[in-house]
Amino acid sequence: MFFHDHAVMFALICAGIGVGYGIYLTFWLLGRPAGNERMQEIGRAIQEGAAAYLKRQYITIAIVAIIPFLLLGFYDKLGWGTAVGFLVGALLSAAAGFIGMNVAVRSNTRTAAAAQDGLPPALNVAFKAGSVTGLLVVGLGLLGVAGYYWVLTDGFGNSPESAIHDLIGLAFGGSLISVFARLGGGIFTKAADVGADLVGKIEAGIPEDDPRNPAVIADNVGDNVGDCAGMAADLFETYAVTAVAVMLLGLQFGEPQIFLYPLAIGGMSILASVVGTFFARVSSNESSVMAALYRAVAVATILSARGFIPVTLAYDDNIFSFWQLYGAALVGLVVTFLLVGLTEFYTGTRWRPVKRIAKASETGHATNIISGLAVGMEATAAPVIVIAVGLVAAFEIAGGSLYGIGVAVMAQLSMTGLIVALDAYGPVTDNAGGIAEMADLPEEVRGITDPLDAVGNTTKAVTKGYAIGSAGLAALILFDEYVRGLADEGLPSLFSLSDPWVVAGLFIGGLMPFLFAALAMRAVGIAGGQVVEEVRRQFREMPGIMDGTQRPDYSKSVSIVTASALKLMLIPAAIPIVVPIVVGVINERALGGLLIGTIVTGIFLAIAMTAGGGAWDNAKKLIEDGAHGGKGSPAHAASVTGDTVGDPYKDTAGPAINPMIKIANLVAILIIPIVVSIHT
């Protein structure tokens, strides 16, 4: 009965192990050779740009966060327990992203240096760098939820019900950081990427990571602030929000400890993830990087499934049997496996969708765009069916209880550590290839870093598919908490499609992801246009750049995208906060419809954007590897255009929809007291 009676202690110990192992890996990575002086100079420029951007971003977020912190604290129906939770969630989310990104930008030169000794050491360095971010996300996420719950109950003597409701503030804090990090980092990285590609590749005809491109450092910085810091904040909040939501679901049952079950399985999966990191390696005669990475995930998944058995046995009682809980958890693991596989199918270079886009590039830019849009739309079907089947299966296995869905989602998110590691691995290898190009390392080094980077494109797409699926399921659980919150206060909690207020809410909620994505895409277009003008100006006014007699001003592009990203992220980030409040004040049933509308359209739009963008990117990579005429061919020019369109799709608007969905639901839960006071 250890896991039943000491679930919080077990979760804290496992979270500490995850964070501790991440710290150990950090010191190990910093002890690796960082390459020659030129490589270190380039690496320092990337580090300085990334640190400067994140510093300004977090200062901006801190200023914005003062208002909700004070509102939560001074509102007597919520109080300072919720407000402090908000602060804890925000700080831990920011820490996971900031520390992970700093390790990543210091590991790119070390990956390039390791590539000089072959593929196995290069993969080892790159994946361990990604693992630091992944383990910090789950470690700090579980530490925050379990630790704050322990402080509130054992330290201040609060009841479990009061403590868990204060944890909603922690979830909201993580979500607020996440939407800003995703938006700001996404705008930064794609504005720099678009500007570098359009002028460098298409107009000047120079390689992607050519040191003559004035936007090349900004592009490398963007990879880290978007895919390391942004993804870390995204999945930190998804992990924390889901844990809190499932604990809230567990409160409705008489058995006093069932709500701690998600903390116990979360702790077990951290241990499994630590073991899994040891299996992401290739031998000197093995070349399948993707197989090595998936082997690590598979080992962690199998160990988690095995570890869930003793944990679940401790909660086998009159409410849920062992097989009801364990079966629901297995559904979550199966859904994870299927979402990863389906996303790889639509974005990997080996499969038909990407090959179809590459083939369409032979007939021009327009056919490339048409094919990419079609792939993105088609890619929504199978994942949504998997999510739907998983929902029903977990619900039925758990005896017709929504708690089964909660357990399935928590089990799905238990793999977050290694999934984030796959994502953070991508920018490390991307930067390593750029550093090898800019530092004029031997061609055989690029022969190592390029395959690592190509795999990184697919893993980044896979992690986004995983994040979207889990976000939709987590939001559904949050919606149920809103419904039960209304019912507890005596307000209508049934939402009928014959009610015009509900239908109006559905429409408003359905438009929110589209408006949000449109503003995010427009922001990339505006900031990217500024970078294009700056790169053109430098080529025009500094003709010595092209023949190597003049050094580009890299800092100017970094400054442009930093200022633009921080300014342009504010309006779209306000949508999931302001719109639910306005609708909730008008009508509580309309707000319920809004939440469902946001979840449904948000999932479809996010999958279409991330899968389509990933497919466009890898179609370009396929052509650059020699297919359909290779680099410099008309097909290549068309694929660059498609990739440029897909960049803000997959790295800005699409991923940022995840936290947007959950923020809307969390805001709805937090304003229940206000809604009740207005409508009763």
XYZ file of C-alpha atoms in Angstrom:
680
model
C 0.000 0.000 0.000
C 3.049 2.306 -0.185
C 1.876 3.970 -3.400
C -1.571 4.530 -1.878
C -0.457 6.024 1.437
C 2.682 7.837 0.268
C 1.866 8.899 -3.298
C 2.951 12.507 -2.730
C 6.272 11.472 -1.206
C 6.895 9.005 -4.051
C 6.098 11.681 -6.639
C 8.461 14.173 -4.987
C 11.292 11.615 -4.834
C 10.856 10.681 -8.505
C 10.628 14.343 -9.523
C 13.861 14.986 -7.633
C 15.532 12.078 -9.447
C 14.421 13.476 -12.802
C 15.706 16.966 -12.042
C 18.891 15.571 -10.489
C 19.663 13.429 -13.520
C 19.027 16.445 -15.754
C 21.566 18.432 -13.723
C 24.072 15.572 -14.005
C 23.633 15.502 -17.786
C 24.160 19.264 -17.891
C 27.559 18.989 -16.213
C 28.457 16.045 -18.455
C 27.574 18.047 -21.575
C 29.493 21.132 -20.477
C 32.535 18.906 -20.036
C 32.531 17.855 -23.724
C 34.916 19.573 -26.190
C 33.356 22.723 -27.683
C 35.375 22.751 -30.920
C 37.807 25.270 -32.334
C 37.791 29.014 -31.682
C 35.638 29.815 -34.722
C 32.993 27.288 -33.618
C 32.992 28.720 -30.110
C 32.679 32.267 -31.462
C 29.586 31.305 -33.458
C 28.201 29.415 -30.469
C 28.654 32.460 -28.216
C 26.774 34.646 -30.706
C 23.835 32.198 -30.646
C 23.940 31.997 -26.838
C 23.976 35.775 -26.428
C 21.106 36.272 -28.859
C 18.966 33.577 -27.231
C 19.656 34.802 -23.692
C 18.927 38.423 -24.642
C 15.626 37.468 -26.243
C 14.449 35.272 -23.364
C 15.432 37.918 -20.817
C 13.293 40.529 -22.582
C 10.472 38.034 -23.108
C 10.301 37.042 -19.451
C 10.456 40.681 -18.330
C 7.486 41.381 -20.606
C 5.601 38.345 -19.290
C 6.397 39.293 -15.673
C 4.865 42.727 -16.203
C 1.763 41.204 -17.804
C 1.483 38.568 -15.032
C 1.255 41.162 -12.233
C -2.401 41.863 -13.050
C -3.747 38.248 -12.863
C -1.587 37.596 -9.785
C -3.154 40.512 -7.917
C -6.667 39.762 -9.188
C -6.429 36.154 -8.027
C -5.030 37.163 -4.653
C -7.467 39.911 -3.788
C -10.589 38.097 -5.028
C -12.017 36.548 -1.871
C -13.529 33.518 -3.665
C -10.040 32.459 -4.852
C -7.427 34.021 -2.556
C -3.677 34.074 -2.115
C -3.319 30.285 -2.196
C -4.431 30.346 -5.819
C -2.340 33.459 -6.526
C 0.832 31.915 -5.086
C 0.102 28.775 -7.097
C -0.093 30.971 -10.191
C 3.338 32.358 -9.344
C 4.819 28.894 -8.719
C 3.488 27.552 -12.031
C 4.773 30.558 -13.962
C 8.242 30.412 -12.393
C 8.673 26.658 -12.888
C 7.457 26.819 -16.491
C 9.865 29.663 -17.225
C 12.699 27.803 -15.482
C 12.160 24.610 -17.490
C 12.337 26.535 -20.762
C 15.191 28.842 -19.796
C 17.484 26.160 -18.359
C 16.756 23.713 -21.171
C 17.432 26.336 -23.819
C 20.699 27.381 -22.185
C 21.900 23.787 -22.184
C 20.831 23.389 -25.835
C 22.706 26.475 -27.078
C 25.837 25.252 -25.328
C 25.484 21.762 -26.740
C 25.287 22.700 -30.430
C 29.021 23.390 -30.751
C 29.740 20.251 -28.764
C 27.546 18.206 -31.110
C 29.397 19.633 -34.129
C 32.720 18.843 -32.442
C 31.565 15.309 -31.612
C 30.494 14.823 -35.248
C 34.148 14.997 -36.211
C 34.507 11.623 -34.454
C 31.480 10.034 -36.139
C 27.728 9.540 -35.803
C 27.535 7.682 -32.428
C 29.209 10.416 -30.333
C 27.306 13.194 -32.149
C 23.949 11.516 -31.485
C 24.939 10.859 -27.884
C 25.670 14.541 -27.210
C 22.616 15.853 -29.090
C 20.115 13.495 -27.449
C 21.477 14.029 -23.960
C 21.140 17.775 -24.521
C 17.498 17.228 -25.439
C 17.046 14.920 -22.460
C 17.994 17.723 -20.077
C 15.010 19.760 -21.273
C 12.689 16.753 -21.237
C 13.587 15.653 -17.713
C 13.337 19.197 -16.396
C 9.844 19.540 -17.873
C 8.443 16.431 -16.169
C 10.601 16.776 -13.062
C 9.684 20.395 -12.378
C 6.084 19.773 -13.449
C 5.571 16.948 -10.959
C 7.659 18.744 -8.329
C 5.453 21.815 -8.654
C 2.116 20.003 -8.453
C 3.042 17.472 -5.752
C 5.226 19.934 -3.836
C 2.650 22.728 -3.699
C -0.062 20.240 -2.717
C 2.182 18.957 0.089
C 2.946 22.494 1.320
C -0.738 23.430 1.367
C -1.930 20.264 3.131
C 0.938 19.318 5.461
C 2.434 22.779 5.860
C -0.671 24.951 6.181
C -3.215 22.311 7.133
C -5.521 22.944 4.175
C -7.993 20.269 3.185
C -7.213 18.249 0.043
C -10.179 19.891 -1.704
C -8.933 23.398 -0.922
C -5.351 22.526 -1.894
C -6.326 21.047 -5.256
C -8.475 24.060 -6.105
C -5.480 26.290 -5.335
C -3.491 24.146 -7.774
C -5.696 25.550 -10.556
C -3.692 28.741 -10.087
C -0.467 26.792 -10.670
C -1.890 25.354 -13.881
C -2.977 28.826 -15.018
C 0.493 30.256 -14.334
C 2.136 27.553 -16.433
C -0.381 28.099 -19.215
C 0.163 31.855 -19.319
C 3.926 31.426 -19.643
C 3.362 28.743 -22.269
C 1.178 30.766 -24.612
C 3.623 33.687 -24.508
C 6.671 31.444 -24.930
C 5.059 29.561 -27.803
C 3.871 32.716 -29.544
C 6.916 34.879 -28.913
C 9.412 32.121 -29.643
C 7.451 31.021 -32.701
C 7.256 34.543 -34.134
C 10.980 35.033 -33.496
C 12.163 31.783 -35.028
C 9.967 31.875 -38.113
C 10.468 35.566 -38.867
C 14.219 34.980 -38.849
C 13.891 31.761 -40.853
C 11.616 33.328 -43.473
C 13.862 36.355 -43.855
C 17.005 34.235 -44.130
C 15.489 31.829 -46.670
C 13.744 34.306 -48.962
C 16.763 36.531 -49.485
C 19.602 34.102 -48.858
C 18.407 30.966 -50.641
C 16.145 32.349 -53.345
C 17.520 35.808 -54.157
C 21.229 35.424 -53.370
C 21.461 31.695 -54.097
C 23.596 30.906 -51.050
C 23.238 27.863 -48.742
C 20.913 27.880 -45.755
C 23.606 28.327 -43.094
C 26.016 30.426 -45.129
C 27.878 32.887 -42.826
C 27.376 35.609 -45.451
C 23.655 35.706 -44.659
C 23.016 38.566 -42.172
C 20.020 36.659 -40.701
C 21.814 33.354 -40.120
C 22.541 33.925 -36.402
C 18.965 35.102 -35.786
C 17.763 31.911 -37.518
C 19.904 29.740 -35.251
C 18.801 31.659 -32.157
C 15.180 31.193 -33.179
C 15.470 27.416 -33.322
C 16.287 27.426 -29.610
C 13.792 29.975 -28.284
C 11.007 28.363 -30.312
C 11.605 24.631 -30.131
C 13.488 24.396 -26.818
C 12.061 27.101 -24.570
C 8.681 27.188 -26.339
C 8.048 23.444 -26.429
C 9.326 23.045 -22.862
C 6.858 25.662 -21.586
C 4.081 24.119 -23.719
C 4.419 20.590 -22.408
C 5.209 21.723 -18.866
C 1.826 23.403 -18.693
C 0.087 20.474 -20.415
C 1.630 18.098 -17.882
C 0.784 20.297 -14.885
C -2.708 21.175 -16.128
C -3.559 17.522 -16.753
C -2.293 16.394 -13.356
C -4.374 19.073 -11.621
C -7.442 18.333 -13.776
C -7.339 14.604 -13.003
C -6.889 15.349 -9.299
C -9.987 17.559 -9.498
C -11.889 14.694 -11.104
C -10.802 12.367 -8.313
C -12.292 14.619 -5.641
C -15.811 13.544 -6.551
C -15.227 9.963 -5.293
C -15.518 8.887 -1.699
C -12.146 7.126 -1.542
C -9.884 9.868 -0.168
C -6.687 8.981 -2.015
C -7.845 8.203 -5.568
C -7.056 11.759 -6.650
C -3.361 11.113 -5.915
C -3.168 8.234 -8.402
C -1.992 10.516 -11.279
C 0.931 11.726 -9.140
C 2.025 8.137 -8.491
C 1.968 7.080 -12.153
C 3.691 10.334 -13.108
C 6.517 9.520 -10.725
C 6.864 5.978 -12.039
C 7.156 7.244 -15.612
C 9.975 9.640 -14.713
C 12.006 6.654 -13.534
C 11.189 4.839 -16.783
C 12.193 7.892 -18.838
C 15.563 8.137 -17.107
C 16.256 4.501 -18.018
C 14.999 5.083 -21.560
C 17.609 7.777 -22.236
C 20.351 5.122 -22.116
C 18.916 3.363 -25.184
C 19.102 6.280 -27.659
C 22.397 5.302 -29.209
C 23.755 3.824 -32.402
C 26.752 1.588 -32.910
C 29.578 2.392 -35.303
C 28.033 0.141 -37.987
C 24.419 1.312 -37.445
C 23.002 4.380 -39.205
C 19.310 4.498 -38.277
C 19.083 7.518 -35.980
C 15.278 7.452 -35.935
C 15.270 3.806 -34.846
C 17.616 4.660 -31.978
C 15.413 7.503 -30.768
C 12.230 5.455 -30.995
C 13.960 2.605 -29.160
C 14.429 4.933 -26.168
C 10.738 5.871 -26.238
C 9.679 2.228 -26.608
C 11.799 1.117 -23.636
C 10.385 3.890 -21.450
C 6.828 3.038 -22.535
C 7.237 -0.672 -21.724
C 8.845 0.108 -18.362
C 6.059 2.562 -17.545
C 3.409 -0.021 -18.388
C 5.189 -2.493 -16.123
C 5.644 0.067 -13.365
C 1.990 1.055 -13.431
C 1.040 -2.434 -12.184
C 2.156 -2.134 -8.521
C 0.963 1.484 -8.423
C -2.493 0.539 -9.701
C -2.778 -2.476 -7.404
C -2.511 -0.066 -4.480
C -5.654 1.721 -5.711
C -7.704 -1.425 -6.406
C -10.817 -0.815 -4.295
C -14.587 -0.628 -4.444
C -14.581 2.477 -6.644
C -12.328 1.270 -9.453
C -10.891 -2.170 -9.950
C -7.299 -2.771 -10.973
C -8.254 -3.487 -14.580
C -10.417 -0.405 -14.868
C -7.552 1.894 -13.891
C -4.773 -0.081 -15.540
C -6.781 -0.583 -18.732
C -7.427 3.167 -18.976
C -3.712 3.846 -18.458
C -2.807 1.387 -21.232
C -5.247 3.185 -23.540
C -3.264 6.378 -22.937
C 0.021 4.670 -23.823
C -1.493 3.141 -26.983
C -2.891 6.516 -28.057
C 0.582 8.021 -27.625
C 2.140 5.303 -29.770
C -0.456 5.761 -32.522
C -0.221 9.572 -32.556
C 3.564 9.397 -32.850
C 3.357 6.852 -35.676
C 0.690 8.764 -37.599
C 2.550 12.064 -37.335
C 5.721 10.440 -38.601
C 3.793 8.973 -41.553
C 2.591 12.404 -42.641
C 5.873 14.240 -42.040
C 8.683 11.704 -42.550
C 10.734 11.674 -45.755
C 10.253 7.916 -46.202
C 6.491 8.076 -46.620
C 4.048 8.901 -49.394
C 2.705 12.319 -48.212
C 6.100 14.031 -48.204
C 7.128 12.348 -51.429
C 3.889 13.582 -53.011
C 4.696 17.196 -52.086
C 8.248 16.824 -53.405
C 6.923 15.430 -56.702
C 4.393 18.269 -56.981
C 7.277 20.753 -56.674
C 8.430 19.765 -60.168
C 5.449 21.604 -61.658
C 5.901 24.806 -59.695
C 5.312 26.788 -56.545
C 1.508 26.693 -56.725
C 1.283 22.906 -56.997
C 3.679 22.544 -54.073
C 1.417 24.772 -51.956
C -1.730 22.926 -53.053
C -0.212 19.543 -52.252
C 1.039 20.708 -48.858
C -2.342 22.107 -47.878
C -3.979 18.830 -48.901
C -1.546 16.801 -46.781
C -2.211 19.010 -43.758
C -5.972 18.593 -44.073
C -5.734 14.856 -44.671
C -3.429 14.468 -41.660
C -6.240 15.443 -39.280
C -8.406 12.394 -39.999
C -6.537 9.465 -38.483
C -5.270 11.242 -35.313
C -8.736 12.602 -34.503
C -10.234 9.124 -34.972
C -7.565 7.728 -32.628
C -8.388 10.409 -30.042
C -12.122 9.733 -30.368
C -11.710 5.964 -30.013
C -9.318 6.469 -27.089
C -11.850 8.720 -25.339
C -14.641 6.186 -25.613
C -12.400 3.220 -24.778
C -10.990 4.795 -21.603
C -14.468 5.928 -20.551
C -15.995 2.471 -20.984
C -13.065 0.563 -19.475
C -13.363 2.709 -16.336
C -17.015 1.732 -15.956
C -18.484 4.734 -17.700
C -16.483 7.272 -15.686
C -14.742 10.370 -17.010
C -11.965 9.553 -14.557
C -10.902 6.816 -16.969
C -10.243 9.481 -19.611
C -8.252 11.451 -17.045
C -6.104 8.417 -16.236
C -5.537 7.763 -19.949
C -4.396 11.349 -20.549
C -2.092 11.281 -17.534
C -0.578 8.016 -18.754
C -0.162 9.567 -22.186
C 1.602 12.575 -20.691
C 3.770 10.337 -18.534
C 5.967 9.968 -21.628
C 6.506 13.731 -21.830
C 10.137 13.522 -20.673
C 11.350 11.544 -23.671
C 8.947 13.205 -26.115
C 10.333 16.643 -25.208
C 13.829 15.192 -25.496
C 13.033 14.255 -29.106
C 11.881 17.811 -29.758
C 14.797 19.620 -28.098
C 17.213 17.298 -29.922
C 16.066 18.939 -33.190
C 17.376 22.508 -32.729
C 20.629 21.178 -31.253
C 21.374 19.188 -34.418
C 20.085 22.009 -36.647
C 22.448 24.466 -34.983
C 25.275 21.931 -35.099
C 24.916 21.689 -38.877
C 24.865 25.484 -39.184
C 27.981 25.823 -37.061
C 29.751 23.197 -39.150
C 28.855 25.190 -42.294
C 29.842 28.577 -40.880
C 33.075 27.277 -39.347
C 34.131 25.612 -42.640
C 34.443 22.168 -41.086
C 35.210 19.262 -43.448
C 32.370 18.033 -45.661
C 32.259 14.713 -43.829
C 31.146 16.564 -40.685
C 28.101 17.884 -42.546
C 27.635 14.306 -43.685
C 27.054 13.485 -39.995
C 25.074 16.560 -38.906
C 22.730 16.674 -41.920
C 21.161 13.220 -41.284
C 20.817 14.134 -37.597
C 19.085 17.375 -38.606
C 16.769 15.600 -41.070
C 15.629 13.260 -38.288
C 15.210 16.310 -36.045
C 12.678 17.791 -38.473
C 10.542 14.675 -38.126
C 10.903 14.402 -34.341
C 9.845 18.042 -33.922
C 6.720 17.338 -35.958
C 6.041 14.161 -33.970
C 6.264 15.970 -30.639
C 3.854 18.645 -31.852
C 1.326 15.970 -32.836
C 1.711 14.399 -29.404
C 1.268 17.771 -27.693
C -1.877 18.605 -29.652
C -3.552 15.272 -28.929
C -2.846 15.490 -25.212
C -3.947 19.146 -25.120
C -7.345 18.296 -26.558
C -7.921 15.490 -24.068
C -6.740 17.612 -21.139
C -9.068 20.440 -22.182
C -12.016 18.022 -22.207
C -11.342 17.177 -18.555
C -11.133 20.876 -17.714
C -14.476 21.419 -19.429
C -16.028 18.831 -17.137
C -14.705 20.769 -14.148
C -16.432 23.902 -15.470
C -19.689 21.955 -15.837
C -19.471 20.544 -12.319
C -18.561 23.983 -10.972
C -21.783 25.396 -12.393
C -23.810 22.461 -11.057
C -22.373 22.904 -7.559
C -23.598 26.495 -7.566
C -27.076 25.592 -8.799
C -26.674 26.901 -12.348
C -27.710 24.875 -15.445
C -25.004 22.381 -16.353
C -26.621 20.752 -19.394
C -25.767 22.311 -22.752
C -28.469 21.675 -25.356
C -28.006 22.299 -29.062
C -31.548 23.669 -29.098
C -30.365 26.482 -26.810
C -29.339 29.489 -28.961
C -26.898 30.675 -26.289
C -25.032 27.356 -26.466
C -24.961 27.412 -30.269
C -23.741 31.016 -30.253
C -20.989 29.977 -27.845
C -20.015 27.092 -30.100
C -19.567 29.471 -33.020
C -17.562 31.979 -30.990
C -15.377 29.222 -29.550
C -14.918 27.727 -33.006
C -13.647 31.006 -34.430
C -11.143 31.632 -31.608
C -8.399 29.256 -32.888
C -8.761 30.701 -36.399
C -8.508 34.302 -35.223
C -5.633 33.383 -32.914
C -3.771 31.569 -35.703
C -4.414 34.399 -38.167
C -2.885 36.975 -35.838
C 0.108 34.708 -35.188
C 0.654 34.124 -38.918
C 0.328 37.845 -39.623
C 2.899 38.566 -36.928
C 5.405 36.253 -38.631
C 4.697 37.923 -41.971
C 5.275 41.404 -40.536
C 8.441 40.501 -38.626
C 9.735 38.342 -41.510
C 9.227 41.229 -43.925
C 11.352 43.456 -41.694
C 14.146 40.872 -41.729
C 13.921 40.594 -45.531
C 14.340 44.361 -45.873
C 17.299 44.354 -43.488
C 19.091 41.501 -45.270
C 18.497 43.156 -48.626
C 19.837 46.443 -47.236
C 23.036 44.829 -46.022
C 23.612 43.033 -49.327
C 22.983 46.321 -51.151
C 25.049 48.633 -48.940
C 27.809 46.173 -48.051
C 28.795 44.483 -51.341
C 31.869 42.961 -49.722
C 29.642 40.491 -47.843
C 29.268 38.231 -50.857
C 32.999 38.005 -51.608
C 33.937 37.616 -47.950
C 35.697 40.962 -47.481
C 32.988 42.383 -45.201
C 31.335 40.804 -42.157
C 27.521 40.993 -41.960
C 25.900 42.757 -39.004
C 24.223 39.734 -37.408
C 23.010 41.649 -34.348
C 20.680 43.870 -36.371
C 18.461 40.966 -37.466
C 18.413 39.590 -33.912
C 17.300 42.988 -32.588
C 14.561 43.319 -35.219
C 12.931 39.955 -34.544
C 13.286 40.341 -30.778
C 11.442 43.659 -30.726
C 8.801 42.516 -33.213
C 8.112 39.172 -31.520
C 7.603 40.735 -28.099
C 5.296 43.423 -29.477
C 3.241 41.228 -31.799
C 2.630 38.361 -29.357
C 0.540 40.417 -26.920
C -2.743 40.745 -28.863
C -3.188 37.065 -29.856
C -2.173 35.980 -26.343
C -5.022 38.069 -24.914
C -7.700 36.196 -26.924
C -8.034 33.064 -24.717
C -8.173 35.258 -21.605
C -10.428 38.128 -22.658
C -12.976 36.329 -24.851
C -14.051 33.680 -22.248
C -14.407 36.397 -19.597
C -16.598 38.561 -21.841
C -18.756 35.610 -22.936
C -19.040 34.272 -19.371
C -20.233 37.645 -18.100
C -22.922 37.667 -20.803
C -24.154 34.060 -20.412
C -22.757 31.010 -18.612
C -24.255 28.560 -21.138
C -22.636 30.420 -24.002
C -19.302 30.036 -22.226
C -19.831 26.263 -22.037
C -20.493 26.173 -25.782
C -17.412 28.324 -26.359
C -15.158 25.847 -24.567
C -16.318 22.889 -26.666
C -16.123 24.904 -29.893
C -12.548 25.931 -29.093
C -11.481 22.357 -28.339
C -12.966 20.870 -31.523
C -11.788 23.424 -34.085
C -8.512 23.942 -32.224
C -7.508 20.280 -32.525
C -8.258 20.148 -36.252
C -6.531 23.424 -37.056
C -3.458 22.660 -34.957
C -2.956 19.195 -36.475
C -3.440 20.494 -40.023
C -0.916 23.271 -39.465
C 1.790 21.266 -37.728
C 1.546 18.214 -39.999
C 1.317 20.277 -43.173
C 4.223 22.490 -42.156
C 6.363 19.503 -41.200
C 5.604 17.795 -44.509
C 6.562 20.938 -46.468
C 9.845 21.155 -44.544
C 10.822 17.552 -45.164
C 9.789 17.716 -48.830
C 12.392 20.443 -49.186
C 14.943 18.262 -47.353
C 14.129 15.352 -49.667
C 14.812 17.493 -52.728
C 17.999 18.913 -51.201
C 19.200 15.337 -50.757
C 19.048 14.913 -54.538
C 15.452 14.006 -55.410
C 13.685 15.743 -58.319
C 16.756 17.655 -59.474
C 18.294 18.500 -56.121
C 19.510 21.887 -54.940
C 19.232 24.727 -57.440
C 16.523 23.037 -59.493
C 13.063 24.542 -60.162
C 11.602 21.896 -57.843
C 13.956 23.080 -55.100
C 12.869 26.699 -55.522
C 9.221 25.621 -55.265
C 9.958 23.549 -52.153
C 11.655 26.523 -50.490
C 8.482 28.541 -51.046
C 6.367 25.751 -49.562
C 8.702 25.422 -46.589
C 8.542 29.185 -46.030
C 4.736 29.092 -45.989
C 4.799 26.066 -43.697
C 7.223 27.604 -41.201
C 4.708 29.783 -39.314
C 2.147 26.990 -39.732
C 4.168 24.373 -37.862
C 6.306 26.451 -35.517
C 4.169 29.446 -34.568
C 0.395 29.304 -35.040
C -0.226 25.535 -34.870
C 1.684 24.712 -31.661
C 0.474 27.862 -29.870
C -3.135 26.683 -30.237
C -2.371 24.003 -27.580
C -1.967 26.375 -24.623
C -4.665 28.653 -26.044
C -7.265 25.865 -25.686
C -6.293 25.124 -22.105
C -6.045 28.759 -21.019
C -9.618 29.324 -22.209
C -10.810 26.385 -20.089
C -8.765 27.406 -17.040
C -10.063 30.973 -17.238
C -13.618 29.573 -17.372
C -13.001 27.556 -14.184
C -11.416 30.499 -12.381
C -14.275 32.886 -13.188
C -17.031 30.508 -12.015
C -17.540 32.591 -8.831
C -17.924 35.742 -10.952
C -20.309 33.998 -13.363
C -22.370 32.694 -10.460
C -22.591 36.113 -8.788
C -23.798 37.691 -12.052
C -26.303 35.032 -13.127
C -27.945 34.152 -9.813
